[in-house]
mmCIF file of C-alpha atoms and ligand atoms in Angstrom:
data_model
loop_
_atom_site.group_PDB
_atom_site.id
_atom_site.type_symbol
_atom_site.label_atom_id
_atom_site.label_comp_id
_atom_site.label_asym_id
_atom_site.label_seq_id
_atom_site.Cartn_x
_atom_site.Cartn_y
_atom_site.Cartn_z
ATOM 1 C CA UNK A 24 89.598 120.558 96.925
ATOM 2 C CA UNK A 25 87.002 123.311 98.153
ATOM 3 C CA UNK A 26 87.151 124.873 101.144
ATOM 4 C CA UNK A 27 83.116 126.618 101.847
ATOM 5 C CA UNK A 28 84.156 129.646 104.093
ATOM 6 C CA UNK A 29 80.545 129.806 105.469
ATOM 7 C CA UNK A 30 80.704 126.750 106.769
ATOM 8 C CA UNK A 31 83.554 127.339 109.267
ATOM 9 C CA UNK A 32 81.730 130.450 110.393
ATOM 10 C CA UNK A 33 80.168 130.181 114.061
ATOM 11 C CA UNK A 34 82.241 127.377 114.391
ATOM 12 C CA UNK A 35 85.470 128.463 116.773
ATOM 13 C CA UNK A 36 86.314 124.464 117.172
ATOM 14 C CA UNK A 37 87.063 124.819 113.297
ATOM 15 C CA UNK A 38 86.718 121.683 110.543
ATOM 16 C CA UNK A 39 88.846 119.585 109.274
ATOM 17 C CA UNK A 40 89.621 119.260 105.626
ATOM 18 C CA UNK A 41 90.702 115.909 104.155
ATOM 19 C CA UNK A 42 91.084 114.879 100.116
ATOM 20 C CA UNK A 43 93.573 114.300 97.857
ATOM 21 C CA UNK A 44 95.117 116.260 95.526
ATOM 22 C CA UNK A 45 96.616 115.821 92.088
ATOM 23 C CA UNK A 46 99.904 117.858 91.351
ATOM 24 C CA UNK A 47 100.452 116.371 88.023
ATOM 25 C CA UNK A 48 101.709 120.224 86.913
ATOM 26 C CA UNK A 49 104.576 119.756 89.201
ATOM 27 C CA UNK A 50 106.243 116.748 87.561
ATOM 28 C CA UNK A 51 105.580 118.877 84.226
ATOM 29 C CA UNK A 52 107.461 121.979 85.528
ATOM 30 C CA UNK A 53 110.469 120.623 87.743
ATOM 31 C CA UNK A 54 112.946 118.561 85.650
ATOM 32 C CA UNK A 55 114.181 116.970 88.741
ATOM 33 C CA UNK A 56 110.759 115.504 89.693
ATOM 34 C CA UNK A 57 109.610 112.052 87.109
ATOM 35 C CA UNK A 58 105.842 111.919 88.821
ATOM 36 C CA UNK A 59 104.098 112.797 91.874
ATOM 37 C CA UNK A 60 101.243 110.527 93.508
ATOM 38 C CA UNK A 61 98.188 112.519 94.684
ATOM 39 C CA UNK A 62 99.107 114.644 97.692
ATOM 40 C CA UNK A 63 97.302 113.557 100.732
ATOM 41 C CA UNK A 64 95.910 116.443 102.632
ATOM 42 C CA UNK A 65 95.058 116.784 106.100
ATOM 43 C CA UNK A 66 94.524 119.962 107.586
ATOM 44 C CA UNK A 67 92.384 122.217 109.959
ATOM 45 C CA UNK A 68 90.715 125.455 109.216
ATOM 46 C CA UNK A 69 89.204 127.965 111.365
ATOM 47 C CA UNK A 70 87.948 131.251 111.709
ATOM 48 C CA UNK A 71 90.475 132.837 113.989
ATOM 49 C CA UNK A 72 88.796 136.334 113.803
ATOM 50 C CA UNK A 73 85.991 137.672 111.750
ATOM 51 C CA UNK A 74 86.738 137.554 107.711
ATOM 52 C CA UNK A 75 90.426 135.433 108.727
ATOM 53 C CA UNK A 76 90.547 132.028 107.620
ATOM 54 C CA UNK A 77 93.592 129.880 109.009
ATOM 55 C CA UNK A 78 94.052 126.533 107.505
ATOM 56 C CA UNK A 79 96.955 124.285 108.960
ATOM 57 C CA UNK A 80 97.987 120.376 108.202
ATOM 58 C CA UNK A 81 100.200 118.119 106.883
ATOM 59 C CA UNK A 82 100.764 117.178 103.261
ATOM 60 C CA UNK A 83 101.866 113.742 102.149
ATOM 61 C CA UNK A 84 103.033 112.108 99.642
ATOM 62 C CA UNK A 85 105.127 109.978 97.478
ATOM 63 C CA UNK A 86 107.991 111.820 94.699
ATOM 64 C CA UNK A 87 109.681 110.348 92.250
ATOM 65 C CA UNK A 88 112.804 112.135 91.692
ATOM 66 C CA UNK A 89 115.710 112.215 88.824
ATOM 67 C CA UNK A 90 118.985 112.026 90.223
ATOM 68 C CA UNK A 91 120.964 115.545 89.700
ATOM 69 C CA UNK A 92 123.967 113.181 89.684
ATOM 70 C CA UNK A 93 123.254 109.889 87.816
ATOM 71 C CA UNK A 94 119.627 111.077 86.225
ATOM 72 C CA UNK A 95 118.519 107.626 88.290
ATOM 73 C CA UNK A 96 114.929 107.654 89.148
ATOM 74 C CA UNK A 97 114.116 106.878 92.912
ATOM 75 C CA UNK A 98 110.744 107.362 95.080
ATOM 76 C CA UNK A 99 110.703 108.666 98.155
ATOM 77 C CA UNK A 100 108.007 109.993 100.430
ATOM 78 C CA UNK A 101 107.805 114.062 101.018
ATOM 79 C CA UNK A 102 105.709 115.259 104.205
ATOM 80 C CA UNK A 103 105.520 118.851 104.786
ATOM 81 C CA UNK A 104 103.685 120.819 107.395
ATOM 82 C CA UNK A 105 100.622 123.253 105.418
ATOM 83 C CA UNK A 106 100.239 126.459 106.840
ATOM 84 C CA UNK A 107 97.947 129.254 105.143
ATOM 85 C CA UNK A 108 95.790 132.350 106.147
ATOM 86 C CA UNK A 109 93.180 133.949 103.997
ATOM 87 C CA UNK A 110 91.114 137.098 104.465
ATOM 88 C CA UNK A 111 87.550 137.572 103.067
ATOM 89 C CA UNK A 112 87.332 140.893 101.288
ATOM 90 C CA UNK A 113 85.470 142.980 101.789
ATOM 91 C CA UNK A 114 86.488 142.276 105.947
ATOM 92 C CA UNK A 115 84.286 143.820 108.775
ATOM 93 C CA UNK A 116 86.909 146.143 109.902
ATOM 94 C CA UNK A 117 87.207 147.224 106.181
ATOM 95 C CA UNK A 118 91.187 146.796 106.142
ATOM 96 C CA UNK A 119 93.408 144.489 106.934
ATOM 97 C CA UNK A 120 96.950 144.255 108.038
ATOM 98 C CA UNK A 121 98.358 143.334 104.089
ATOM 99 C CA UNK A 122 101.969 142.859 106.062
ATOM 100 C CA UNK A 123 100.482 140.266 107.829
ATOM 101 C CA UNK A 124 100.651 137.168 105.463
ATOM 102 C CA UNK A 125 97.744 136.462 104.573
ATOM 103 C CA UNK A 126 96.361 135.883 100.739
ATOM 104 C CA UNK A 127 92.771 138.222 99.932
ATOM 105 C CA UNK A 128 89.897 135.686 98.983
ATOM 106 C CA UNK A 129 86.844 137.606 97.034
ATOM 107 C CA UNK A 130 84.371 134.356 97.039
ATOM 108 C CA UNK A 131 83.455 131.847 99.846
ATOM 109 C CA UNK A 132 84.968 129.206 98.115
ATOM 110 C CA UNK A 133 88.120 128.536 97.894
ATOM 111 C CA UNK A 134 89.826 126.328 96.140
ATOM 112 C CA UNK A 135 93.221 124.790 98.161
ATOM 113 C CA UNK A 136 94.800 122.544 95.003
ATOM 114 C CA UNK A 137 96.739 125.787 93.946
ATOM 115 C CA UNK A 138 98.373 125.965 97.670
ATOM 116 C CA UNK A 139 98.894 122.736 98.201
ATOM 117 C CA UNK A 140 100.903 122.896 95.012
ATOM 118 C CA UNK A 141 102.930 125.574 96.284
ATOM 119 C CA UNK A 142 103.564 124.070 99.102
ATOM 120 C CA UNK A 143 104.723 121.119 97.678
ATOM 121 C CA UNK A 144 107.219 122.647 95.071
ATOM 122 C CA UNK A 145 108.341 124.709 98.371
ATOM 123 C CA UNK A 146 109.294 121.116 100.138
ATOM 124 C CA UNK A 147 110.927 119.880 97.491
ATOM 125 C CA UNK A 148 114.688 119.250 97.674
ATOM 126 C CA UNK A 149 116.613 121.435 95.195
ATOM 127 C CA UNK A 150 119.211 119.118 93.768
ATOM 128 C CA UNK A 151 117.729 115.264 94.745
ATOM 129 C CA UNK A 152 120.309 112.796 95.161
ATOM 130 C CA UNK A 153 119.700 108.652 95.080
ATOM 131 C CA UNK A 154 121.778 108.051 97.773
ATOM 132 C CA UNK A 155 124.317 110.562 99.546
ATOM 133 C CA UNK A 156 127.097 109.150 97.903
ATOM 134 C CA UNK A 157 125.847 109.155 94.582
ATOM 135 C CA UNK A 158 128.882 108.814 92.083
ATOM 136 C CA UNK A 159 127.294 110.255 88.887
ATOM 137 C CA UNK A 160 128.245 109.130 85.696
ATOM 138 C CA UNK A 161 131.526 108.702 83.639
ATOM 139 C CA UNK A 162 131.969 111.999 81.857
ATOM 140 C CA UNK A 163 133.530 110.364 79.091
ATOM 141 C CA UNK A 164 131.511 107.042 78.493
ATOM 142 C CA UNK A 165 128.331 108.324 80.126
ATOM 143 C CA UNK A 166 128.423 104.957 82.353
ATOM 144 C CA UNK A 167 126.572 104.591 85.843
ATOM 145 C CA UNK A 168 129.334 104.762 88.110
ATOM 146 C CA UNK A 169 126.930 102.988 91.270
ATOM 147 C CA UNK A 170 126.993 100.435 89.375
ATOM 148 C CA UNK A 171 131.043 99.869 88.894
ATOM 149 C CA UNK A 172 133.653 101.448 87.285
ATOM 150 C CA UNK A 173 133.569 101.648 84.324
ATOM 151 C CA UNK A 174 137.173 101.656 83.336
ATOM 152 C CA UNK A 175 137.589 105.141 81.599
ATOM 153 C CA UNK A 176 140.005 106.697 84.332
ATOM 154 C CA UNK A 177 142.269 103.239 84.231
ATOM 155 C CA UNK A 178 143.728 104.258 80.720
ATOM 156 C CA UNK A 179 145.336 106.959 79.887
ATOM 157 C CA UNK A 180 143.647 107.503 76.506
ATOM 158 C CA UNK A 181 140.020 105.947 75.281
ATOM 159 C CA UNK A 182 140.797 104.277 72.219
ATOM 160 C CA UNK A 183 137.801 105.879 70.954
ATOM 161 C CA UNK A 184 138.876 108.849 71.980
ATOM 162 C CA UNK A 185 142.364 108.329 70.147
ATOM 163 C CA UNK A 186 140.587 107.736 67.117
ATOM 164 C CA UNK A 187 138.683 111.078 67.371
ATOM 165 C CA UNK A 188 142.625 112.969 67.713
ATOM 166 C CA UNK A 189 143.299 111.477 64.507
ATOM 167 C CA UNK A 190 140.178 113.187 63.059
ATOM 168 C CA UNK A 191 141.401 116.167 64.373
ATOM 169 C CA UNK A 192 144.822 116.003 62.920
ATOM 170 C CA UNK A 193 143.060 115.325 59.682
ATOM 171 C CA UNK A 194 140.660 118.229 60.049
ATOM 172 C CA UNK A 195 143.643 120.699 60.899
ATOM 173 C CA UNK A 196 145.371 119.788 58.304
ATOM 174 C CA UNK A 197 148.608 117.807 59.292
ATOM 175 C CA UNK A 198 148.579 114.805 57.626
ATOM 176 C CA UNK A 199 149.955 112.214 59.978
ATOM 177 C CA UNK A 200 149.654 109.265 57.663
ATOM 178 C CA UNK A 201 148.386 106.855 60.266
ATOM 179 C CA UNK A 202 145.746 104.729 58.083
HETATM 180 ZN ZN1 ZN B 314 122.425 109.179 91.638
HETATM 181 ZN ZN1 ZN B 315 133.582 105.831 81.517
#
Protein backbone atom coordinates (compact mmCIF):
# COMPACT_ATOMS: atom_id res chain seq x y z
CA UNK A 1 0.00 0.00 0.00
CA UNK A 2 1.77 3.24 -1.48
CA UNK A 3 1.27 6.38 -0.35
CA UNK A 4 2.69 9.11 -3.57
CA UNK A 5 3.70 12.17 -1.35
CA UNK A 6 3.41 14.46 -4.45
CA UNK A 7 0.18 13.81 -4.86
CA UNK A 8 -1.11 15.21 -1.53
CA UNK A 9 0.92 18.31 -2.21
CA UNK A 10 -1.27 21.55 -3.06
CA UNK A 11 -3.94 19.67 -1.78
CA UNK A 12 -4.80 21.13 2.02
CA UNK A 13 -8.34 19.05 1.83
CA UNK A 14 -5.87 15.96 1.89
CA UNK A 15 -6.75 12.22 0.20
CA UNK A 16 -7.92 9.45 1.41
CA UNK A 17 -6.13 6.16 1.35
CA UNK A 18 -8.08 2.88 1.20
CA UNK A 19 -6.59 -0.96 0.51
CA UNK A 20 -6.00 -3.83 2.27
CA UNK A 21 -3.23 -5.10 3.80
CA UNK A 22 -1.73 -8.51 4.44
CA UNK A 23 -0.02 -9.02 7.95
CA UNK A 24 0.67 -12.61 7.43
CA UNK A 25 4.29 -11.82 9.43
CA UNK A 26 2.26 -11.16 12.45
CA UNK A 27 0.63 -14.57 12.91
CA UNK A 28 4.36 -15.86 12.21
CA UNK A 29 5.89 -13.76 15.06
CA UNK A 30 3.18 -13.67 17.97
CA UNK A 31 2.48 -17.19 19.36
CA UNK A 32 -0.74 -15.98 20.69
CA UNK A 33 -2.11 -14.95 17.26
CA UNK A 34 -3.25 -18.46 14.76
CA UNK A 35 -3.95 -16.02 11.49
CA UNK A 36 -4.84 -12.60 10.66
CA UNK A 37 -7.32 -11.64 7.68
CA UNK A 38 -6.08 -8.70 5.55
CA UNK A 39 -6.22 -5.49 7.56
CA UNK A 40 -8.68 -3.11 6.15
CA UNK A 41 -7.32 0.35 5.97
CA UNK A 42 -8.99 3.53 5.92
CA UNK A 43 -7.24 6.56 6.54
CA UNK A 44 -6.59 10.29 5.58
CA UNK A 45 -3.37 11.94 4.72
CA UNK A 46 -2.44 15.44 4.37
CA UNK A 47 0.13 17.85 4.13
CA UNK A 48 -0.20 19.71 7.37
CA UNK A 49 2.90 21.94 6.68
CA UNK A 50 5.48 21.90 3.99
CA UNK A 51 7.67 18.42 3.89
CA UNK A 52 4.97 16.95 7.01
CA UNK A 53 2.87 14.23 6.00
CA UNK A 54 0.00 13.24 8.57
CA UNK A 55 -1.86 10.13 7.83
CA UNK A 56 -4.83 9.19 10.25
CA UNK A 57 -7.64 6.19 10.04
CA UNK A 58 -8.92 3.26 11.28
CA UNK A 59 -7.62 -0.27 10.87
CA UNK A 60 -9.85 -3.31 10.78
CA UNK A 61 -9.83 -6.52 10.97
CA UNK A 62 -10.50 -10.00 11.96
CA UNK A 63 -7.70 -12.10 14.62
CA UNK A 64 -7.63 -15.34 15.36
CA UNK A 65 -6.20 -15.80 18.68
CA UNK A 66 -4.77 -18.92 20.89
CA UNK A 67 -6.10 -18.93 24.20
CA UNK A 68 -3.17 -18.08 26.91
CA UNK A 69 -5.39 -20.28 29.11
CA UNK A 70 -6.86 -23.29 27.21
CA UNK A 71 -4.59 -22.78 23.79
CA UNK A 72 -8.45 -22.65 22.22
CA UNK A 73 -8.55 -20.84 19.00
CA UNK A 74 -11.29 -18.04 18.75
CA UNK A 75 -11.80 -15.03 16.11
CA UNK A 76 -12.55 -11.90 17.01
CA UNK A 77 -12.52 -8.56 15.25
CA UNK A 78 -9.57 -5.87 16.26
CA UNK A 79 -10.25 -2.08 15.21
CA UNK A 80 -7.68 0.35 16.10
CA UNK A 81 -7.42 4.02 15.39
CA UNK A 82 -3.98 4.71 12.76
CA UNK A 83 -2.19 7.65 13.53
CA UNK A 84 1.29 8.51 11.78
CA UNK A 85 3.43 11.62 10.76
CA UNK A 86 6.25 11.58 8.30
CA UNK A 87 8.73 14.27 7.28
CA UNK A 88 10.31 14.52 3.77
CA UNK A 89 14.04 14.95 4.10
CA UNK A 90 15.63 17.03 3.00
CA UNK A 91 12.52 19.62 4.57
CA UNK A 92 12.35 23.35 3.44
CA UNK A 93 13.27 24.66 6.76
CA UNK A 94 16.29 22.21 6.61
CA UNK A 95 15.54 20.72 10.25
CA UNK A 96 12.98 19.43 11.89
CA UNK A 97 11.77 19.08 15.38
CA UNK A 98 13.19 15.04 15.71
CA UNK A 99 11.26 15.22 19.37
CA UNK A 100 8.31 15.70 17.62
CA UNK A 101 7.18 12.13 16.50
CA UNK A 102 7.44 11.96 13.39
CA UNK A 103 9.37 9.06 11.20
CA UNK A 104 12.11 10.78 8.27
CA UNK A 105 10.93 9.57 4.70
CA UNK A 106 13.94 10.00 1.95
CA UNK A 107 11.59 9.05 -1.25
CA UNK A 108 8.03 10.21 -2.24
CA UNK A 109 6.76 6.97 -1.85
CA UNK A 110 6.01 5.46 0.91
CA UNK A 111 5.07 2.38 1.60
CA UNK A 112 2.29 2.10 4.78
CA UNK A 113 2.16 -2.07 5.07
CA UNK A 114 5.18 -1.78 7.56
CA UNK A 115 2.97 0.74 9.87
CA UNK A 116 0.01 -0.72 9.61
CA UNK A 117 1.79 -3.77 10.93
CA UNK A 118 2.98 -1.97 13.80
CA UNK A 119 0.05 -0.75 14.55
CA UNK A 120 -1.61 -3.80 14.58
CA UNK A 121 0.87 -5.81 16.84
CA UNK A 122 0.48 -2.46 19.09
CA UNK A 123 -3.54 -3.28 19.37
CA UNK A 124 -3.16 -6.53 20.08
CA UNK A 125 -4.18 -7.88 23.50
CA UNK A 126 -1.18 -9.27 25.42
CA UNK A 127 -2.49 -12.43 26.98
CA UNK A 128 -6.00 -13.25 24.75
CA UNK A 129 -8.51 -15.04 26.61
CA UNK A 130 -11.73 -17.12 24.92
CA UNK A 131 -14.01 -15.96 27.24
CA UNK A 132 -13.30 -14.01 30.64
CA UNK A 133 -13.77 -16.92 32.58
CA UNK A 134 -11.69 -19.15 30.76
CA UNK A 135 -10.83 -22.24 33.06
CA UNK A 136 -7.63 -23.50 31.33
CA UNK A 137 -6.77 -26.91 31.31
CA UNK A 138 -6.26 -29.77 33.90
CA UNK A 139 -2.62 -29.56 34.85
CA UNK A 140 -2.48 -33.10 35.36
CA UNK A 141 -4.59 -34.71 32.46
CA UNK A 142 -4.17 -31.75 30.11
CA UNK A 143 -8.19 -31.82 29.73
CA UNK A 144 -10.33 -28.69 28.55
CA UNK A 145 -11.81 -27.67 31.64
CA UNK A 146 -14.83 -25.37 29.51
CA UNK A 147 -15.78 -28.24 28.52
CA UNK A 148 -16.39 -30.18 32.11
CA UNK A 149 -14.46 -31.42 34.68
CA UNK A 150 -12.56 -33.62 34.09
CA UNK A 151 -12.36 -35.51 37.30
CA UNK A 152 -8.59 -35.15 38.29
CA UNK A 153 -9.19 -32.92 41.51
CA UNK A 154 -12.16 -35.54 42.71
CA UNK A 155 -9.44 -38.22 43.69
CA UNK A 156 -6.95 -37.94 45.76
CA UNK A 157 -4.36 -39.79 43.66
CA UNK A 158 -4.50 -40.46 39.59
CA UNK A 159 -4.14 -44.00 39.29
CA UNK A 160 -1.79 -43.22 36.64
CA UNK A 161 -0.12 -41.16 38.64
CA UNK A 162 0.16 -43.97 41.45
CA UNK A 163 1.65 -46.12 39.03
CA UNK A 164 4.39 -43.55 38.17
CA UNK A 165 5.29 -43.50 42.46
CA UNK A 166 5.89 -47.03 42.08
CA UNK A 167 8.45 -46.29 39.31
CA UNK A 168 9.94 -44.05 41.51
CA UNK A 169 10.29 -46.34 44.42
CA UNK A 170 11.83 -48.71 41.95
CA UNK A 171 14.21 -46.13 40.53
CA UNK A 172 15.38 -45.08 44.16
CA UNK A 173 15.98 -48.14 45.06
CA UNK A 174 13.46 -49.42 47.78
CA UNK A 175 12.02 -52.32 46.63
CA UNK A 176 8.42 -52.27 47.69
CA UNK A 177 7.43 -55.57 46.18
CA UNK A 178 4.11 -54.40 44.84
CA UNK A 179 3.96 -56.44 41.36
ZN1 LIG B 1 -9.58 -20.39 26.97
ZN1 LIG C 1 -7.55 -33.61 34.67
Amino acid sequence: MKLMLHDLRGRPEGMAVCGRVSVDEVARRDRSVAAVEPVQVELEAREISPGVFQVDGTLKTRVAYRCSRCLTEFWEPLETPFHERFVRLPTPAGEWDQEDDMTPIESDEVDLAPYVEQALILALPWRPLCRPQCRGLCPECGANLNEGPCGCSDRATDPRWEKLGELWKGISGSSGGSG
